Short mmCIF file of C-alpha atoms in Angstrom, two decimals:
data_model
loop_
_atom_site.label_atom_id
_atom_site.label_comp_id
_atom_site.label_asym_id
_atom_site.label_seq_id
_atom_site.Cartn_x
_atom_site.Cartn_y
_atom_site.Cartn_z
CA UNK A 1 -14.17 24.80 -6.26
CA UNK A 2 -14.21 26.83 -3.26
CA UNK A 3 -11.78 26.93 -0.17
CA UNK A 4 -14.21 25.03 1.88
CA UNK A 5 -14.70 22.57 -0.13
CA UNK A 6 -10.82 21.96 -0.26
CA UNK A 7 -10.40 21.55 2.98
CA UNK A 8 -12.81 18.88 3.66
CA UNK A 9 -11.54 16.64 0.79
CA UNK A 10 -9.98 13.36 2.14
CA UNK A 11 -6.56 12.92 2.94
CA UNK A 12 -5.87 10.50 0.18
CA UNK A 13 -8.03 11.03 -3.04
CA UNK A 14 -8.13 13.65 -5.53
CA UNK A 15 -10.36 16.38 -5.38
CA UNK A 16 -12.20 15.63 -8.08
CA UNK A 17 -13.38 12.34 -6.47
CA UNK A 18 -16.03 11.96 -3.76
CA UNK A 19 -15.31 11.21 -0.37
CA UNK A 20 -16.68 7.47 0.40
CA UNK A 21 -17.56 7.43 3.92
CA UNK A 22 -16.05 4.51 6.55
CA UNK A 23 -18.84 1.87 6.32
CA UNK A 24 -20.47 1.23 9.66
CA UNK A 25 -19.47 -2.26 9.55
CA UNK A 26 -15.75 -1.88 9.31
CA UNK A 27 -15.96 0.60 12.58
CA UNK A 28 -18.04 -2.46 14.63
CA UNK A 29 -15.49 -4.87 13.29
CA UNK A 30 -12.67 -3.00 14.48
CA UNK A 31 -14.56 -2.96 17.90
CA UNK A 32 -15.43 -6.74 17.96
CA UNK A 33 -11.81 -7.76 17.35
CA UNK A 34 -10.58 -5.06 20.20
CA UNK A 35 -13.18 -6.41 22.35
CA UNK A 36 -11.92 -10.02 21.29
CA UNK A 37 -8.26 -9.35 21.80
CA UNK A 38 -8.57 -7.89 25.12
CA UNK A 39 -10.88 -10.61 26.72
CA UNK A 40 -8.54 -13.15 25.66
CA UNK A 41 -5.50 -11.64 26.42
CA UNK A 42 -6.86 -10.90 30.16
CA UNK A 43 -7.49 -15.13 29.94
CA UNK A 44 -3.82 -15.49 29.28
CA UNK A 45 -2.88 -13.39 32.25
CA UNK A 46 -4.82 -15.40 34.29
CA UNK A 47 -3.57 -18.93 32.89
CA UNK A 48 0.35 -17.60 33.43
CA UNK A 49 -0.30 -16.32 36.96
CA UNK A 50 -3.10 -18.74 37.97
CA UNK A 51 -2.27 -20.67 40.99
CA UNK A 52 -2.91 -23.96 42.64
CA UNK A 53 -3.61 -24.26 46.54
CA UNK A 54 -2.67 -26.76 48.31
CA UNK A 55 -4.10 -28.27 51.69
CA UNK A 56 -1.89 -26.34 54.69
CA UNK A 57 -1.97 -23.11 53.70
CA UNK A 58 1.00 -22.84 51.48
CA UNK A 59 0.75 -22.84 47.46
CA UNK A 60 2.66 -24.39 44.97
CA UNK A 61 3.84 -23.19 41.70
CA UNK A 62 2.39 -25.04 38.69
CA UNK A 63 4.04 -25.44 35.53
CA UNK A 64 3.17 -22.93 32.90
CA UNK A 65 0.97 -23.97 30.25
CA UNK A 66 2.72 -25.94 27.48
CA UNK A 67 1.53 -23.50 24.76
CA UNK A 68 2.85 -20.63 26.58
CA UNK A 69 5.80 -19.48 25.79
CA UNK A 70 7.96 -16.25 26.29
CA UNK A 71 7.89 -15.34 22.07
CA UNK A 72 4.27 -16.30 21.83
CA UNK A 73 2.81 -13.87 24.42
CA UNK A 74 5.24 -11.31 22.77
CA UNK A 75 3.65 -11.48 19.23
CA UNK A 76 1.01 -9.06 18.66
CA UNK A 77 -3.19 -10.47 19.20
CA UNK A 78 -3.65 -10.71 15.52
CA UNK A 79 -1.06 -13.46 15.15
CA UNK A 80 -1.78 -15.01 18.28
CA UNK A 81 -5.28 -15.25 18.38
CA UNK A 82 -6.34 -15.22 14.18
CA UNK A 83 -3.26 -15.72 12.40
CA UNK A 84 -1.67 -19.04 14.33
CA UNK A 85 -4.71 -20.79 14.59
CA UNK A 86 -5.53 -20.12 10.73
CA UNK A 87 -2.44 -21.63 9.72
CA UNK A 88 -2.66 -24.84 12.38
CA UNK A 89 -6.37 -25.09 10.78
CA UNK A 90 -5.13 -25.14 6.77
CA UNK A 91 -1.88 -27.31 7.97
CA UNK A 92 -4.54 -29.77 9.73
CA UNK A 93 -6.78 -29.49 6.58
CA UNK A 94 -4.31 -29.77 3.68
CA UNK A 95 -1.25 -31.02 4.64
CA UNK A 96 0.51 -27.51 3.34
CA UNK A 97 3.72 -28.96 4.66
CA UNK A 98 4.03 -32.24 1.95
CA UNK A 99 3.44 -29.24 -0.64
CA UNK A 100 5.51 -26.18 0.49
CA UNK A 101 8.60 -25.68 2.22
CA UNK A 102 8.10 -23.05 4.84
CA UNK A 103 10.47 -20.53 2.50
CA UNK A 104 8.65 -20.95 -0.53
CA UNK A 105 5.78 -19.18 1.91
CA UNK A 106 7.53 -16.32 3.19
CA UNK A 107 8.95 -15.65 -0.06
CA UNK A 108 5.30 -15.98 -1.43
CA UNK A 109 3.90 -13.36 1.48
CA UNK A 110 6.51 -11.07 0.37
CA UNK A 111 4.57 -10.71 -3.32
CA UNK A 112 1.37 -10.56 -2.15
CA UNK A 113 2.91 -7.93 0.61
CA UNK A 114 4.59 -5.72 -2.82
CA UNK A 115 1.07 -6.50 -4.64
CA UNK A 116 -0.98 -5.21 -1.55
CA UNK A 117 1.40 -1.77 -1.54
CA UNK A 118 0.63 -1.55 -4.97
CA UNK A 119 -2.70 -1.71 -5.03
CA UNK A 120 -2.81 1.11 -2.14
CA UNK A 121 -0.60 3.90 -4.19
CA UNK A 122 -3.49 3.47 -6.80
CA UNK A 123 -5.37 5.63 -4.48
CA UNK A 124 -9.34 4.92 -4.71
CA UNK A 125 -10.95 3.30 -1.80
CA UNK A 126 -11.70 -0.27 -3.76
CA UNK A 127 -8.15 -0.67 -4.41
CA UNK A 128 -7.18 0.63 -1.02
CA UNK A 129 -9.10 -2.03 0.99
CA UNK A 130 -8.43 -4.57 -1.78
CA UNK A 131 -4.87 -3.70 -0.86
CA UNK A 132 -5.68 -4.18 3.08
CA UNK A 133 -7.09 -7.49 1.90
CA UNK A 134 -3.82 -9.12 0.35
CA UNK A 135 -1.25 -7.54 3.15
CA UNK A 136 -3.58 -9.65 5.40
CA UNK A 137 -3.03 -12.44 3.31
CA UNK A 138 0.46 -11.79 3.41
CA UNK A 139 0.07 -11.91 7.60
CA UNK A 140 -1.27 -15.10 7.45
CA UNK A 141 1.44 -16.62 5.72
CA UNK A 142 3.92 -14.98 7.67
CA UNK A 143 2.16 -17.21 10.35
CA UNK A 144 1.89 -20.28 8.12
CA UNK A 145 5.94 -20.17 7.10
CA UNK A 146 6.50 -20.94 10.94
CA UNK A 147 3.73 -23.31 11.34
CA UNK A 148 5.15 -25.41 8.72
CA UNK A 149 8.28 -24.77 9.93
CA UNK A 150 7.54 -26.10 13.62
CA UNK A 151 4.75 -28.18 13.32
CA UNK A 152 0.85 -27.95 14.48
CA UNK A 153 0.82 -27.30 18.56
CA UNK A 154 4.60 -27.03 18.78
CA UNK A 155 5.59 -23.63 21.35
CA UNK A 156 6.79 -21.23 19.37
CA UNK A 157 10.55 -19.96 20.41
CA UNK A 158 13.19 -18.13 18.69
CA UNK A 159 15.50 -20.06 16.20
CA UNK A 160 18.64 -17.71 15.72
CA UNK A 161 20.92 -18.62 13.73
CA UNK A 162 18.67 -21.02 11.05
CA UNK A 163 18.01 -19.59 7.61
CA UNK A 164 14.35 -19.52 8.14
CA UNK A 165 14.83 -16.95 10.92
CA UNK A 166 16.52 -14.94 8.31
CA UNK A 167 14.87 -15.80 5.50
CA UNK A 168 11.19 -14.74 7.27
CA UNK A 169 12.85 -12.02 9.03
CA UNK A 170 13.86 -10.42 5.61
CA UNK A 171 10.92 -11.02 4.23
CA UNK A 172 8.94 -9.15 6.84
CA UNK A 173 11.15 -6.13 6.28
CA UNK A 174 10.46 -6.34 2.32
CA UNK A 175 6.73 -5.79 3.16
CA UNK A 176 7.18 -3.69 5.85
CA UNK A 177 8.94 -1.66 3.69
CA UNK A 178 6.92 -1.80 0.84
CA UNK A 179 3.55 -0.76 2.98
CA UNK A 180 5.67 2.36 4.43
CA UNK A 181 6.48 3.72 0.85
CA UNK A 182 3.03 3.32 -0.27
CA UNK A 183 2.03 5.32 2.54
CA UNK A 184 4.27 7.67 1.84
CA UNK A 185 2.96 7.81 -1.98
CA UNK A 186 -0.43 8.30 -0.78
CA UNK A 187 0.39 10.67 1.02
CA UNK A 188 2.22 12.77 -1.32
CA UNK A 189 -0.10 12.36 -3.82
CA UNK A 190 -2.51 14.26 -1.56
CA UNK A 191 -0.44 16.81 -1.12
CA UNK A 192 0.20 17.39 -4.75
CA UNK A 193 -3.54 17.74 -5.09
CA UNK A 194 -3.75 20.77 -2.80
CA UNK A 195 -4.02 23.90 -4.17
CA UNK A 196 -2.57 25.59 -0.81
CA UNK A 197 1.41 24.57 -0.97
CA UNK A 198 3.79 26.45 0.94
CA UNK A 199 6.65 27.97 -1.56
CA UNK A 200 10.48 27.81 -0.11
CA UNK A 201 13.08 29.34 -1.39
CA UNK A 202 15.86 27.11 -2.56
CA UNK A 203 18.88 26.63 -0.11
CA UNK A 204 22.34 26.37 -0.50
CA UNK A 205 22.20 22.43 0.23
CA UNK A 206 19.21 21.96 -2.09
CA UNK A 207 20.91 23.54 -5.17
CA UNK A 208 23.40 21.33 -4.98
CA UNK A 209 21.48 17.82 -4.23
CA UNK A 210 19.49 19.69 -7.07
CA UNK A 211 20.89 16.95 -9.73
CA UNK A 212 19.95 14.22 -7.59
CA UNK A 213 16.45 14.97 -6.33
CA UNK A 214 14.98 16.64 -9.77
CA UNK A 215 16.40 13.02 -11.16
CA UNK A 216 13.50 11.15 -13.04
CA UNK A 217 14.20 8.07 -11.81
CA UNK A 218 15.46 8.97 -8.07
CA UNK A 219 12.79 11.96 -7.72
CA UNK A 220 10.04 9.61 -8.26
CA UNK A 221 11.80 7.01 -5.67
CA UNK A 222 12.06 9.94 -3.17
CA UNK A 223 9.04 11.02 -3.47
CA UNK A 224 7.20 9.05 -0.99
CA UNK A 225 9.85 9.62 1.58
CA UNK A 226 9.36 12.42 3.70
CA UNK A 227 10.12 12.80 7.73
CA UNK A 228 7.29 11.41 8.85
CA UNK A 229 7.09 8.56 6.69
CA UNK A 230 11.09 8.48 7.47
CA UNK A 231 10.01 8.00 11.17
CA UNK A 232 7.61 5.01 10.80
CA UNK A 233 10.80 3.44 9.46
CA UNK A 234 13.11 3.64 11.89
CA UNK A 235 10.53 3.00 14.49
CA UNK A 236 10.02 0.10 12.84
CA UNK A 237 14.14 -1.02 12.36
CA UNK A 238 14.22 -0.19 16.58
CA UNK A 239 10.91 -2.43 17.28
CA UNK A 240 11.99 -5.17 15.49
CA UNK A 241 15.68 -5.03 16.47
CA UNK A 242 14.66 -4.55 20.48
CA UNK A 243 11.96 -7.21 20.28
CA UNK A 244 14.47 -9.89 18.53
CA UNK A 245 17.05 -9.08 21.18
CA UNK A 246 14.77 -9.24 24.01
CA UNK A 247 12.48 -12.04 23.15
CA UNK A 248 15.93 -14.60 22.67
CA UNK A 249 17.56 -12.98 25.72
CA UNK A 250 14.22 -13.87 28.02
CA UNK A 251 13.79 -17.02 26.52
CA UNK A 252 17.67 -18.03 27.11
CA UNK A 253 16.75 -16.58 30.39
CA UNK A 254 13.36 -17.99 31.18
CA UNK A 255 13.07 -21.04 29.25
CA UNK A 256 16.30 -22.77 28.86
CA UNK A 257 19.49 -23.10 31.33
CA UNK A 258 19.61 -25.60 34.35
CA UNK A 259 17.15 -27.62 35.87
CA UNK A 260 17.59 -26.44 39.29
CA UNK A 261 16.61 -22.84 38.33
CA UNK A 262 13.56 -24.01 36.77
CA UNK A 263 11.25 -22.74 39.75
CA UNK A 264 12.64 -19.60 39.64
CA UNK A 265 12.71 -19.22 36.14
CA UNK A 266 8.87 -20.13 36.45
CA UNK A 267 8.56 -17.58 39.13
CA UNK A 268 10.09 -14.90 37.44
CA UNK A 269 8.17 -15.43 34.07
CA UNK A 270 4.94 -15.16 36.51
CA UNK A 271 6.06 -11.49 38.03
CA UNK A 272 4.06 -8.73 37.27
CA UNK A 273 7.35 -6.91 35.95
CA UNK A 274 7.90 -9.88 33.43
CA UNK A 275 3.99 -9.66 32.04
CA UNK A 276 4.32 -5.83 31.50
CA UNK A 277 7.51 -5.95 29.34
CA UNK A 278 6.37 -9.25 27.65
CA UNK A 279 2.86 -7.69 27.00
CA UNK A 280 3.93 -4.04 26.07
CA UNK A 281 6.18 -5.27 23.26
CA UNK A 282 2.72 -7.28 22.04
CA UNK A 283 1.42 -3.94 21.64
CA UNK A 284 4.88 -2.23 20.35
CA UNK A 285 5.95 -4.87 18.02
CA UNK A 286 7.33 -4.37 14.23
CA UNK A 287 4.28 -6.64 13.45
CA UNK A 288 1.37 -4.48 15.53
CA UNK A 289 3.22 -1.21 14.20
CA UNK A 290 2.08 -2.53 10.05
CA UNK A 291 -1.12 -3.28 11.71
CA UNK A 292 -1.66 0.21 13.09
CA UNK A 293 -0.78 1.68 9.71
CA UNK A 294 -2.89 -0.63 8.22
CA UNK A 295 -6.19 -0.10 10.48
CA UNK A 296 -5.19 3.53 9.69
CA UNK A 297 -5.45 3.27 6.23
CA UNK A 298 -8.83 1.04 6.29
CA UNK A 299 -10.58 4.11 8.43
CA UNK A 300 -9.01 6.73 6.22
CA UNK A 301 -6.78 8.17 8.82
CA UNK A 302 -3.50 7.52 7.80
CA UNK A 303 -2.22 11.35 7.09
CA UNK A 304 -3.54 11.87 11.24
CA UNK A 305 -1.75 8.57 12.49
CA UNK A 306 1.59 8.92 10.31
CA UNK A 307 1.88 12.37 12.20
CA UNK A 308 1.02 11.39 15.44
CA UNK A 309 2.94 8.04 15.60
CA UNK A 310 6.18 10.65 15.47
CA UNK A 311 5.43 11.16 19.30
CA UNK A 312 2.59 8.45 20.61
CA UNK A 313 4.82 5.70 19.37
CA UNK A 314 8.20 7.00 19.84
CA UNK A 315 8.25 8.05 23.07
CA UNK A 316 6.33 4.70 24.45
CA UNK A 317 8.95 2.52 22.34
CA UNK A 318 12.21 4.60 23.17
CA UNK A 319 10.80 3.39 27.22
CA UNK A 320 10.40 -0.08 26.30
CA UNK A 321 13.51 -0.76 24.79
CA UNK A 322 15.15 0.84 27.62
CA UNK A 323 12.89 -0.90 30.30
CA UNK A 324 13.88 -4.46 28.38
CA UNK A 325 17.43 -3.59 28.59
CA UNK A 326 17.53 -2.85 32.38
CA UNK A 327 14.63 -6.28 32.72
CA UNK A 328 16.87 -8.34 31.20
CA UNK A 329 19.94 -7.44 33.33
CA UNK A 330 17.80 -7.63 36.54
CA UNK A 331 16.94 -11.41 35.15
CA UNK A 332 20.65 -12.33 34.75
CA UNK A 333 21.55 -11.42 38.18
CA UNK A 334 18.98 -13.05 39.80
CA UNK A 335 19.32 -16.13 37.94
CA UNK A 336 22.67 -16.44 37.77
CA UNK A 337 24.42 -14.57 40.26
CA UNK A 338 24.86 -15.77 43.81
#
């Protein structure tokens, strides 16, 4: 096998395995649902900042939608617009509720979650999507837990404090975690397949972790982690950390408190600075973040976005955290300072 050959292999199958090409259809699905999300999400801007005029000039301020709520236009599209109303429809349907207790379903997402990783260290593109496929499933009843949880049609708001916050929340980091590693394990595997590895010479530091990492049992854990695959972590641990903290402290702020502030609260969740924090952490979510990897993996790009997250999702989240922080305290003086 010649050096050309090598280098067009894919990123996560052995060479002696045929590349199978992205299907047409998954690359017009992807585009449909982008299409889908972003039409939608430009008819929740307008129902949050739509109006109502009033004879005389002058306009009033309308209550926000009942559905709308600070947390809800904070998830990412694929809960909001696929996820939610999946579980509302199989609540509706089958009375999951009289059946399940909303724990029993976020522990169940978290197997199907380790089963999907699985599935994607086996390498080959049938187990890969397969994999894609129950991770999905594991989504949707990561939506269902808190549909059962809340009821059909109820907002959605953060619940600090209750068990099934920390139940789901620990749950989400199982799979999280689980679809990182197998990443990671793809990933090394196609680096052990390449026949061009770069040779270092052994450093003080690694001779003596030497017992640990040439371990059976640890080398094969450590295996999969390597920086980049290090960095989708803790992006992930400061996305979900920053997006907890800010969606409570907005919806203490914006949603709760004294009746007399209520127009102002209504006001403020209306300003154009509120709907670019609220919709950039839809985009920069711990959720969104598994979905990127995800769509990654289903186009057979995961080597190209695992390196370039390091600096196209860094950078953007290191900002939003900071922009939340200094939102937030902007919101508590204006609300609550005289």
């Amino acid at each position: 096998m010649g050096r050309d050959t090598i280098l067009h292999l894919p990123v996560i199958f052995p060479p002696s395995q045929k590349r199978t090409p992205v299907s047409p259809a998954i690359w017009l699905l992807l585009t449909g649902l982008a299409i889908y999300f972003v039409w939608l999400d430009i008819a929740l801007y307008i129902s949050i900042h739509d109006c109502i005029n009033v004879p005389g000039g002058t306009t009033s301020t309308p209550p926000l939608p009942s559905t709308i709520s600070v947390k809800s236009i904070m998830q990412p599209p694929t809960v909001h617009y696929l996820e939610v109303p999946a579980s509302e429809w199989l609540e509706v349907q089958l009375s999951l509720s009289l059946i399940f207790t909303p724990n029993f379903i976020s522990f169940a997402g978290v197997v199907f979650g380790l089963l999907a990783a699985w599935f994607i260290t086996q390498g080959t593109r049938s187990n890969i999507l397969f994999g894609i496929f129950l991770y999905k499933i594991r989504d949707l009843m990561d939506a269902l837990d808190g549909v059962l949880a809340r009821g059909v049609g109820a907002v959605i708001v953060p619940t600090p404090g209750t068990s099934g916050y920390y139940v789901d929340g620990w749950c989400d980091v199982a799979s999280e975690t689980a679809l990182i590693l197998a990443t990671g394990h793809l990933l090394e595997r196609a680096r052990d397949y390449s026949q061009h590895k770069t040779v270092h010479q052994p450093t003080r530091m690694s001779r003596l972790l030497a017992p640990i990492t040439h371990h059976p049992v640890l080398a094969r854990l450590l295996t999969p982690i390597s920086l980049p695959i290090v960095c989708l972590g803790i992006q992930s641990i400061l996305s979900a950390i920053c997006w907890n903290t800010t969606t409570t402290q907005l919806h203490i702020l914006l949603e709760t408190g004294d009746t007399s502030d209520h127009n102002t609260q209504v006001q403020l969740f209306r300003s154009s600075a509120c709907w670019v924090v609220m919709y950039f952490w839809r985009l920069l979510n711990p959720h969104m973040l598994s979905q990127a990897l995800l769509v990654s993996l289903l186009v057979d790009r995961a080597k190209q976005w695992v390196e370039h997250a390091r600096v196209v999702v860094s950078l953007p989240l290191i900002t939003l955290c900071a922009v939340s922080w200094i939102w937030v305290y902007i919101l508590s003086r204006k609300l609550y300072v005289t």
